[in-house]
XYZ file of N, CA and C in Angstrom:
579
model
N -19.506 -61.277 63.750
C -19.929 -59.844 63.625
C -18.722 -59.227 62.546
N -17.574 -59.857 62.970
C -16.658 -59.405 62.086
C -16.703 -59.551 60.615
N -17.506 -60.585 59.982
C -17.762 -60.334 58.566
C -18.873 -58.945 58.513
N -19.590 -59.071 59.439
C -20.065 -57.732 58.924
C -19.846 -56.323 59.222
N -18.695 -56.560 60.324
C -17.845 -55.105 59.998
C -16.725 -55.372 58.859
N -16.292 -56.261 58.117
C -15.666 -56.365 56.585
C -16.124 -55.716 56.086
N -17.529 -56.765 55.787
C -18.568 -56.060 54.704
C -18.934 -54.734 54.817
N -19.074 -54.214 56.326
C -19.250 -52.752 56.214
C -18.223 -51.881 55.589
N -17.042 -52.515 56.328
C -15.648 -51.406 56.041
C -15.705 -51.595 54.490
N -15.858 -52.733 54.051
C -15.362 -52.912 52.404
C -16.547 -51.749 51.839
N -18.000 -52.048 52.264
C -19.368 -51.197 51.513
C -18.665 -49.737 51.669
N -17.816 -49.212 52.828
C -17.819 -47.893 53.125
C -16.591 -47.508 52.323
N -15.946 -48.312 51.846
C -14.356 -47.784 51.367
C -15.259 -47.729 49.987
N -15.878 -48.474 49.382
C -16.234 -48.432 48.077
C -17.151 -47.424 48.047
N -18.087 -46.944 48.655
C -18.940 -45.784 48.465
C -17.770 -44.581 48.695
N -16.761 -44.831 49.729
C -16.019 -43.436 49.436
C -15.396 -43.422 48.497
N -14.398 -44.558 47.639
C -13.999 -44.684 46.344
C -14.969 -44.169 45.262
N -16.374 -44.516 45.368
C -16.849 -44.524 44.398
C -17.355 -43.185 44.135
N -17.354 -42.031 45.799
C -17.503 -40.969 45.650
C -16.463 -40.303 45.387
N -15.377 -40.680 45.391
C -14.070 -39.881 45.216
C -13.955 -40.168 43.551
N -14.376 -41.488 43.074
C -14.267 -41.393 41.569
C -15.414 -40.439 40.887
N -16.504 -40.523 41.539
C -17.489 -39.628 40.932
C -17.196 -38.080 41.002
N -16.556 -37.735 42.048
C -16.036 -36.260 42.206
C -14.912 -36.122 41.630
N -14.235 -37.243 41.063
C -12.815 -36.737 40.090
C -13.312 -36.907 38.816
N -14.697 -37.668 38.183
C -15.141 -37.475 37.179
C -16.023 -36.394 36.759
N -16.730 -35.772 38.106
C -17.114 -34.553 38.300
C -16.249 -33.172 37.501
N -15.070 -33.487 38.522
C -14.201 -32.520 38.296
C -13.356 -32.436 36.692
N -13.354 -33.716 35.642
C -13.031 -34.093 34.736
C -13.831 -33.449 33.752
N -15.390 -33.579 33.920
C -16.146 -33.351 33.357
C -16.177 -31.756 33.021
N -16.090 -31.057 34.383
C -16.054 -29.388 34.019
C -14.563 -29.297 33.191
N -13.594 -29.656 34.019
C -12.496 -29.569 32.755
C -12.574 -29.496 31.459
N -12.961 -30.795 31.066
C -13.444 -31.037 29.710
C -14.511 -29.879 28.780
N -15.758 -29.633 29.665
C -16.518 -28.605 29.405
C -15.995 -27.534 28.925
N -15.421 -26.883 30.176
C -14.367 -25.923 30.151
C -13.433 -25.332 29.191
N -12.916 -26.806 28.928
C -12.025 -26.442 27.608
C -12.721 -26.667 26.416
N -13.940 -27.460 26.365
C -14.734 -27.436 24.889
C -15.324 -26.054 24.788
N -15.954 -25.164 25.966
C -16.168 -24.246 25.593
C -15.153 -23.052 25.511
N -14.304 -23.078 25.956
C -12.794 -22.173 25.471
C -12.371 -22.605 24.028
N -12.758 -23.436 23.694
C -12.327 -23.877 21.806
C -13.313 -23.565 21.465
N -14.727 -23.422 21.403
C -15.551 -23.278 21.229
C -15.629 -21.878 20.828
N -15.387 -20.958 21.777
C -15.056 -19.388 21.887
C -14.115 -18.941 21.121
N -13.118 -20.023 21.278
C -12.176 -19.341 20.133
C -12.399 -19.695 18.488
N -13.063 -20.481 18.223
C -13.463 -20.941 17.019
C -14.394 -19.740 16.562
N -15.562 -19.656 17.274
C -16.126 -18.393 17.284
C -15.460 -17.181 16.911
N -14.605 -16.848 17.833
C -14.054 -15.715 17.134
C -13.298 -15.628 16.111
N -12.461 -17.022 15.722
C -11.896 -16.810 14.767
C -13.156 -16.589 13.432
N -13.999 -17.295 13.517
C -15.002 -17.133 12.479
C -15.004 -15.945 12.571
N -15.850 -15.155 13.553
C -16.192 -13.828 13.662
C -14.635 -12.895 12.866
N -13.502 -13.345 13.624
C -12.656 -12.319 12.394
C -12.832 -12.969 10.911
N -12.800 -14.105 10.607
C -12.666 -14.153 9.302
C -13.867 -13.434 8.756
N -14.796 -13.308 9.192
C -15.920 -13.061 8.827
C -15.685 -11.306 8.378
N -15.069 -11.048 9.620
C -15.146 -9.404 9.764
C -13.638 -9.316 8.728
N -13.057 -9.964 8.574
C -11.668 -9.871 7.319
C -12.195 -9.853 6.290
N -13.318 -11.092 5.859
C -13.705 -10.827 4.512
C -14.656 -9.848 4.208
N -15.205 -9.490 5.248
C -16.392 -8.181 4.583
C -15.432 -6.800 4.487
N -14.368 -7.049 5.073
C -13.679 -5.749 5.419
C -12.689 -6.011 3.738
N -12.470 -6.942 3.341
C -11.587 -7.125 1.804
C -12.755 -7.507 0.698
N -14.034 -7.445 1.173
C -15.563 -7.046 0.347
C -15.663 -5.873 0.068
N -15.595 -5.115 1.300
C -15.784 -3.417 1.074
C -14.571 -3.084 0.400
N -13.525 -3.302 0.437
C -12.303 -2.703 -0.031
C -12.506 -2.931 -1.366
N -12.543 -4.239 -1.840
C -13.124 -4.658 -3.203
C -14.083 -3.787 -3.847
N -15.182 -3.958 -3.519
C -16.087 -2.975 -3.758
C -16.063 -1.568 -3.807
N -14.941 -0.802 -2.990
C -14.737 0.848 -3.358
C -13.612 0.653 -4.325
N -13.011 -0.472 -4.514
C -12.197 -0.622 -5.871
C -12.914 -0.428 -7.074
N -13.636 -0.941 -6.847
C -14.445 -1.454 -8.130
C -15.272 0.018 -8.628
N -15.686 0.699 -7.367
C -16.558 1.704 -7.660
C -15.734 2.913 -8.143
N -14.797 2.915 -7.408
C -13.546 3.920 -7.871
C -13.261 3.906 -9.630
N -12.472 2.452 -10.060
C -12.805 2.163 -11.374
C -13.542 2.647 -12.379
N -15.032 2.328 -11.786
C -16.075 2.751 -12.303
C -16.469 4.247 -12.511
N -16.024 4.809 -11.485
C -16.078 6.502 -11.327
C -15.162 7.190 -12.416
N -13.890 6.684 -12.356
C -13.014 6.869 -12.992
C -13.281 6.676 -14.478
N -13.905 5.114 -14.973
C -13.892 5.450 -16.478
C -15.483 6.180 -16.782
N -16.281 6.797 -16.135
C -17.400 7.384 -16.269
C -16.710 9.030 -16.319
N -16.040 9.507 -15.470
C -15.169 10.725 -15.579
C -14.316 10.594 -17.173
N -13.725 9.596 -17.518
C -13.074 9.578 -18.666
C -14.176 9.284 -19.820
N -15.091 8.691 -20.033
C -15.836 8.855 -20.753
C -16.698 10.424 -21.078
N -17.188 10.915 -19.898
C -17.027 12.384 -19.914
C -16.420 13.563 -20.561
N -15.265 13.276 -19.976
C -14.129 14.106 -20.907
C -13.795 13.516 -22.146
N -13.964 12.855 -22.592
C -14.004 12.146 -24.162
C -14.840 12.866 -24.689
N -16.311 12.955 -24.176
C -17.224 13.792 -24.786
C -17.075 14.888 -24.732
N -16.729 15.634 -23.860
C -16.295 16.921 -23.597
C -14.926 17.600 -24.811
N -14.554 16.588 -24.775
C -13.345 16.906 -25.539
C -13.746 16.864 -27.190
N -14.567 15.819 -27.446
C -15.055 15.645 -28.896
C -15.913 16.819 -29.250
N -16.563 17.407 -28.116
C -17.501 18.422 -28.122
C -16.873 19.624 -29.076
N -16.027 19.805 -28.015
C -14.720 21.138 -28.393
C -14.306 21.056 -29.572
N -14.188 19.897 -30.019
C -13.182 19.791 -31.726
C -14.598 20.075 -32.762
N -15.687 19.618 -32.423
C -16.923 19.674 -33.009
C -17.318 21.495 -33.021
N -17.270 22.078 -31.844
C -17.172 23.753 -31.807
C -16.584 24.429 -32.706
N -15.242 23.752 -33.162
C -13.639 24.389 -33.332
C -14.351 24.102 -35.087
N -15.239 23.144 -35.396
C -15.336 23.167 -36.967
C -16.190 23.875 -37.479
N -16.954 24.237 -36.158
C -18.274 24.754 -36.411
C -17.740 26.865 -36.183
N -16.954 26.849 -35.624
C -16.371 28.297 -35.562
C -15.457 28.258 -37.090
N -14.443 27.409 -37.699
C -13.972 27.523 -38.845
C -14.839 27.730 -39.866
N -16.157 27.000 -39.685
C -16.815 27.029 -40.967
C -17.555 28.543 -40.681
N -17.747 29.556 -39.770
C -18.517 30.351 -39.707
C -17.867 31.455 -39.553
N -16.305 31.478 -40.124
C -15.633 32.410 -40.030
C -15.952 33.754 -40.856
N -15.766 34.851 -40.677
C -15.746 35.717 -41.641
C -15.651 35.470 -43.397
N -16.282 35.880 -44.369
C -15.749 35.146 -45.550
C -14.796 35.368 -46.123
N -13.823 36.560 -45.924
C -12.703 36.744 -46.014
C -11.919 36.118 -45.531
N -11.884 36.025 -44.424
C -11.044 34.848 -43.447
C -11.131 33.422 -43.583
N -12.444 33.371 -43.951
C -12.906 31.543 -44.777
C -12.339 31.643 -45.962
N -12.683 32.505 -46.790
C -11.731 32.141 -48.057
C -10.431 31.969 -48.229
N -9.434 32.815 -47.024
C -8.448 33.016 -47.351
C -7.692 31.203 -46.553
N -8.294 31.061 -45.598
C -8.201 29.466 -45.274
C -8.530 28.683 -46.126
N -9.936 28.661 -47.099
C -9.424 27.588 -48.104
C -8.617 27.964 -49.054
N -8.080 28.831 -49.474
C -7.004 29.004 -50.510
C -5.871 28.727 -49.748
N -5.159 28.997 -48.650
C -3.769 28.884 -48.004
C -4.153 26.944 -47.955
N -5.533 26.484 -47.531
C -5.491 24.846 -47.464
C -5.216 24.566 -48.999
N -6.021 24.663 -49.943
C -5.870 24.322 -51.272
C -4.256 24.109 -51.564
N -3.619 25.551 -51.708
C -2.045 25.725 -52.079
C -1.066 24.773 -50.760
N -1.612 24.764 -50.127
C -0.570 23.766 -49.195
C -0.995 22.347 -49.696
N -2.152 21.957 -49.553
C -2.253 20.467 -50.297
C -1.674 20.086 -51.643
N -1.951 21.137 -52.348
C -1.609 20.953 -53.857
C -1.260 22.360 -54.599
N -0.059 22.364 -54.416
C 0.441 23.647 -55.079
C 0.324 23.627 -56.929
N 0.511 22.618 -57.126
C 0.205 22.652 -58.560
C -0.844 22.805 -58.986
N -1.983 23.033 -58.367
C -3.343 22.957 -58.820
C -3.468 21.510 -58.809
N -5.172 22.009 -59.024
C -6.106 20.595 -59.267
C -7.677 21.080 -59.161
N -8.602 20.238 -59.167
C -10.017 20.693 -58.635
C -10.014 20.933 -57.238
N -11.241 21.734 -57.115
C -11.550 22.005 -55.592
C -12.554 21.541 -55.667
N -13.205 20.593 -54.544
C -14.256 20.277 -54.476
C -14.450 20.479 -52.703
N -15.843 20.877 -52.654
C -16.388 22.094 -51.229
C -17.782 21.247 -50.948
N -18.095 21.375 -50.057
C -19.385 21.065 -49.776
C -20.783 21.911 -50.481
N -21.713 21.593 -50.324
C -22.644 22.292 -51.393
C -22.840 23.663 -50.546
N -22.777 23.812 -49.738
C -23.276 25.603 -49.054
C -21.631 26.093 -49.650
N -20.775 25.758 -48.755
C -19.599 26.681 -49.612
C -19.543 26.696 -50.916
N -19.758 25.572 -51.891
C -19.114 25.871 -53.170
C -20.404 26.778 -53.940
N -21.990 26.981 -52.919
C -22.684 28.288 -53.906
C -21.954 29.415 -53.348
N -22.046 29.431 -51.942
C -21.109 31.008 -51.282
C -19.709 31.094 -51.525
N -18.870 30.327 -51.879
C -17.869 30.421 -51.822
C -16.820 30.423 -53.191
N -17.070 29.369 -53.666
C -16.824 28.580 -54.868
C -16.122 29.443 -56.076
N -16.746 30.191 -56.776
C -16.412 30.834 -57.762
C -15.135 31.975 -57.250
N -15.453 32.712 -55.972
C -14.899 33.564 -55.281
C -13.052 33.050 -55.098
N -13.229 31.595 -54.685
C -12.470 30.963 -54.061
C -11.426 30.868 -55.433
N -11.962 29.944 -56.685
C -11.099 29.622 -57.697
C -10.712 31.173 -58.034
N -11.424 32.157 -58.119
C -10.836 33.232 -58.601
C -9.108 33.955 -57.524
N -9.729 33.489 -56.369
C -8.413 34.448 -55.629
C -7.109 33.530 -55.691
N -7.360 32.122 -56.266
C -6.018 31.027 -56.095
C -5.577 31.671 -57.374
N -6.608 31.659 -58.291
C -5.828 32.214 -59.627
C -4.932 33.218 -59.670
N -5.651 34.279 -58.605
C -4.336 35.850 -58.682
C -3.282 35.502 -57.538
N -3.831 34.307 -56.607
C -2.430 34.276 -55.913
C -1.528 33.038 -56.351
N -1.605 32.488 -57.133
C -1.198 31.070 -57.898
C -1.194 31.263 -59.225
N -0.608 32.068 -60.160
C -1.154 32.046 -61.742
C -0.465 30.991 -62.187
N 0.568 30.370 -61.688
C 1.376 29.261 -62.173
C 0.471 27.818 -61.477
N -0.035 27.913 -60.912
C -1.259 26.709 -60.134
C -2.192 26.952 -61.229
N -3.121 25.688 -61.272
C -4.424 25.630 -62.102
C -5.363 24.771 -61.027
N -6.267 25.811 -60.715
C -7.338 25.502 -59.605
C -8.464 25.680 -60.796
N -9.257 24.855 -60.382
C -10.611 24.533 -61.017
C -11.871 24.431 -59.961
N -12.900 24.878 -60.111
C -14.418 24.537 -59.374
C -14.427 23.300 -59.713
N -14.813 22.406 -59.287
C -15.505 21.158 -59.542
C -16.717 21.066 -59.188
N -17.840 20.425 -60.113
C -18.688 20.153 -60.059
C -19.304 19.388 -58.779
N -18.503 18.348 -58.670
C -18.846 17.373 -57.252
C -18.929 18.137 -55.735
N -19.475 17.846 -55.269
C -19.585 18.357 -54.060
C -19.401 16.963 -53.133
N -18.967 17.168 -51.920
C -18.667 16.284 -50.276
C -19.571 16.574 -49.166
N -19.535 15.712 -48.398
C -20.397 15.792 -47.167
C -19.227 16.057 -46.195
N -18.465 17.581 -46.222
C -17.587 18.022 -45.223
C -18.239 19.111 -44.605
N -18.222 19.309 -43.585
C -18.305 20.347 -42.891
C -17.621 21.771 -43.141
N -16.778 21.463 -43.389
C -15.742 22.887 -43.850
C -14.248 22.260 -44.375
N -13.735 23.421 -45.132
C -12.737 23.088 -45.696
C -12.647 22.658 -47.572
N -11.499 22.023 -47.548
C -11.719 21.836 -49.009
C -10.759 20.214 -49.584
N -11.106 19.751 -50.381
C -11.011 18.864 -50.838
C -10.291 19.035 -52.681
N -8.935 18.549 -52.778
C -8.091 19.144 -54.237
C -8.329 17.829 -54.774
N -8.622 17.528 -55.943
C -8.373 16.384 -56.781
C -7.591 16.779 -57.910
N -6.564 15.781 -58.054
C -5.513 15.520 -59.069
C -5.467 14.192 -59.743
N -6.421 14.489 -60.713
C -6.079 13.130 -61.694
C -7.386 12.567 -60.837
N -6.454 10.756 -60.298
C -7.495 10.199 -59.744
C -7.190 10.327 -57.924
N -6.135 11.278 -57.862
C -5.905 11.548 -56.204
C -6.772 12.165 -55.538
N -7.297 12.392 -54.333
C -7.949 13.219 -53.776
C -6.755 13.446 -52.342
N -6.698 14.416 -52.173
C -6.149 15.373 -50.982
C -7.156 15.895 -50.192
N -7.438 15.541 -49.163
C -8.392 15.956 -48.170
C -8.295 16.531 -47.034
N -8.544 18.346 -47.361
C -8.086 19.004 -46.944
C -9.607 19.618 -45.824
N -10.376 18.697 -45.720
C -11.329 19.156 -44.828
C -11.270 19.367 -43.703
N -12.084 19.987 -42.835
C -11.578 20.526 -41.594
C -11.430 18.813 -40.548
N -12.236 18.784 -40.949
C -12.790 16.939 -39.966
C -11.403 16.113 -40.058
N -10.800 16.058 -41.412
C -9.330 15.521 -41.523
C -8.588 15.749 -41.123
N -8.183 16.974 -41.242
C -6.903 18.069 -40.770
C -7.126 17.734 -38.966
N -8.618 18.034 -38.565
C -8.215 17.690 -36.992
C -8.045 16.242 -36.889
N -8.445 15.132 -37.102
C -8.354 13.743 -37.081
C -6.756 13.355 -37.088
N -6.141 13.999 -38.419
C -5.025 14.132 -38.571
C -4.115 14.721 -37.350
N -4.492 15.583 -36.546
C -3.807 16.310 -35.655
C -4.476 15.822 -34.235
N -5.081 14.910 -34.059
C -5.532 14.535 -32.862
C -4.821 14.348 -32.142
N -4.054 13.455 -32.315
C -2.747 13.144 -30.977
C -2.187 14.605 -30.673
N -2.358 15.734 -31.029
C -1.220 16.916 -31.003
C -2.698 17.879 -29.986
N -4.128 17.626 -30.592
C -4.959 18.213 -30.019
C -5.640 18.075 -28.912
N -5.849 16.642 -28.860
C -6.604 16.103 -27.504
C -5.674 16.289 -26.263
N -4.420 16.126 -25.747
C -3.907 16.351 -24.817
C -4.027 18.469 -24.349
N -3.970 18.992 -25.688
C -3.667 20.211 -25.434
C -5.155 20.804 -24.968
N -6.725 20.326 -25.283
C -7.976 20.136 -24.963
C -8.185 20.058 -24.098
N -7.537 18.845 -23.620
C -7.934 18.365 -21.997
C -7.310 19.113 -21.042
N -5.991 19.523 -21.431
C -5.172 20.396 -20.478
C -5.934 22.086 -19.984
N -6.658 22.492 -21.140
C -7.305 23.718 -21.228
C -8.779 23.385 -20.351
N -9.494 22.270 -20.963
C -10.674 22.230 -19.883
C -10.629 21.388 -18.555
N -9.153 20.681 -18.505
C -9.262 20.193 -17.022
C -8.298 20.417 -16.333
N -7.873 21.766 -16.303
C -7.042 22.255 -15.120
C -6.979 21.970 -13.792
């Protein structure tokens, strides 16, 4: 019986040790699973935070692009309005009362070529004001010699003076273009207060 007791004792101790090992393994397994769950949750949170940060950055980029596009559209519209105003100025000048417009044409011609020259107008102005302009300039400046040209140009208003092979452009379009850098800021300031 002693052998049976020893065998029983060995089996009993082995079962206890196996149970302790199994219990320790189960505890270790739970510890590993808890650590893995914690690590997975941390990674999930990190991915969520990264995704949230990426989404916020993308929204910010989209808002910035939208602001830039809106700024471009506003600038384009302002430029259209400025051009429209400059076009209206040309119309108003060409629609001035006859005596005021004739004085404008004469003053322009004298400032361009005080020594005289051929007066080139658009077709409308040539037929309406050509002879009157030539006469007015003759009275104002007898020393200068101004002659009405048979040539016409497609200008909206104003006069071009030809001296030999040189043309001096006093059309309203050319004058506005020459003064554009001064005019645009002033027009913009008045339009977009």
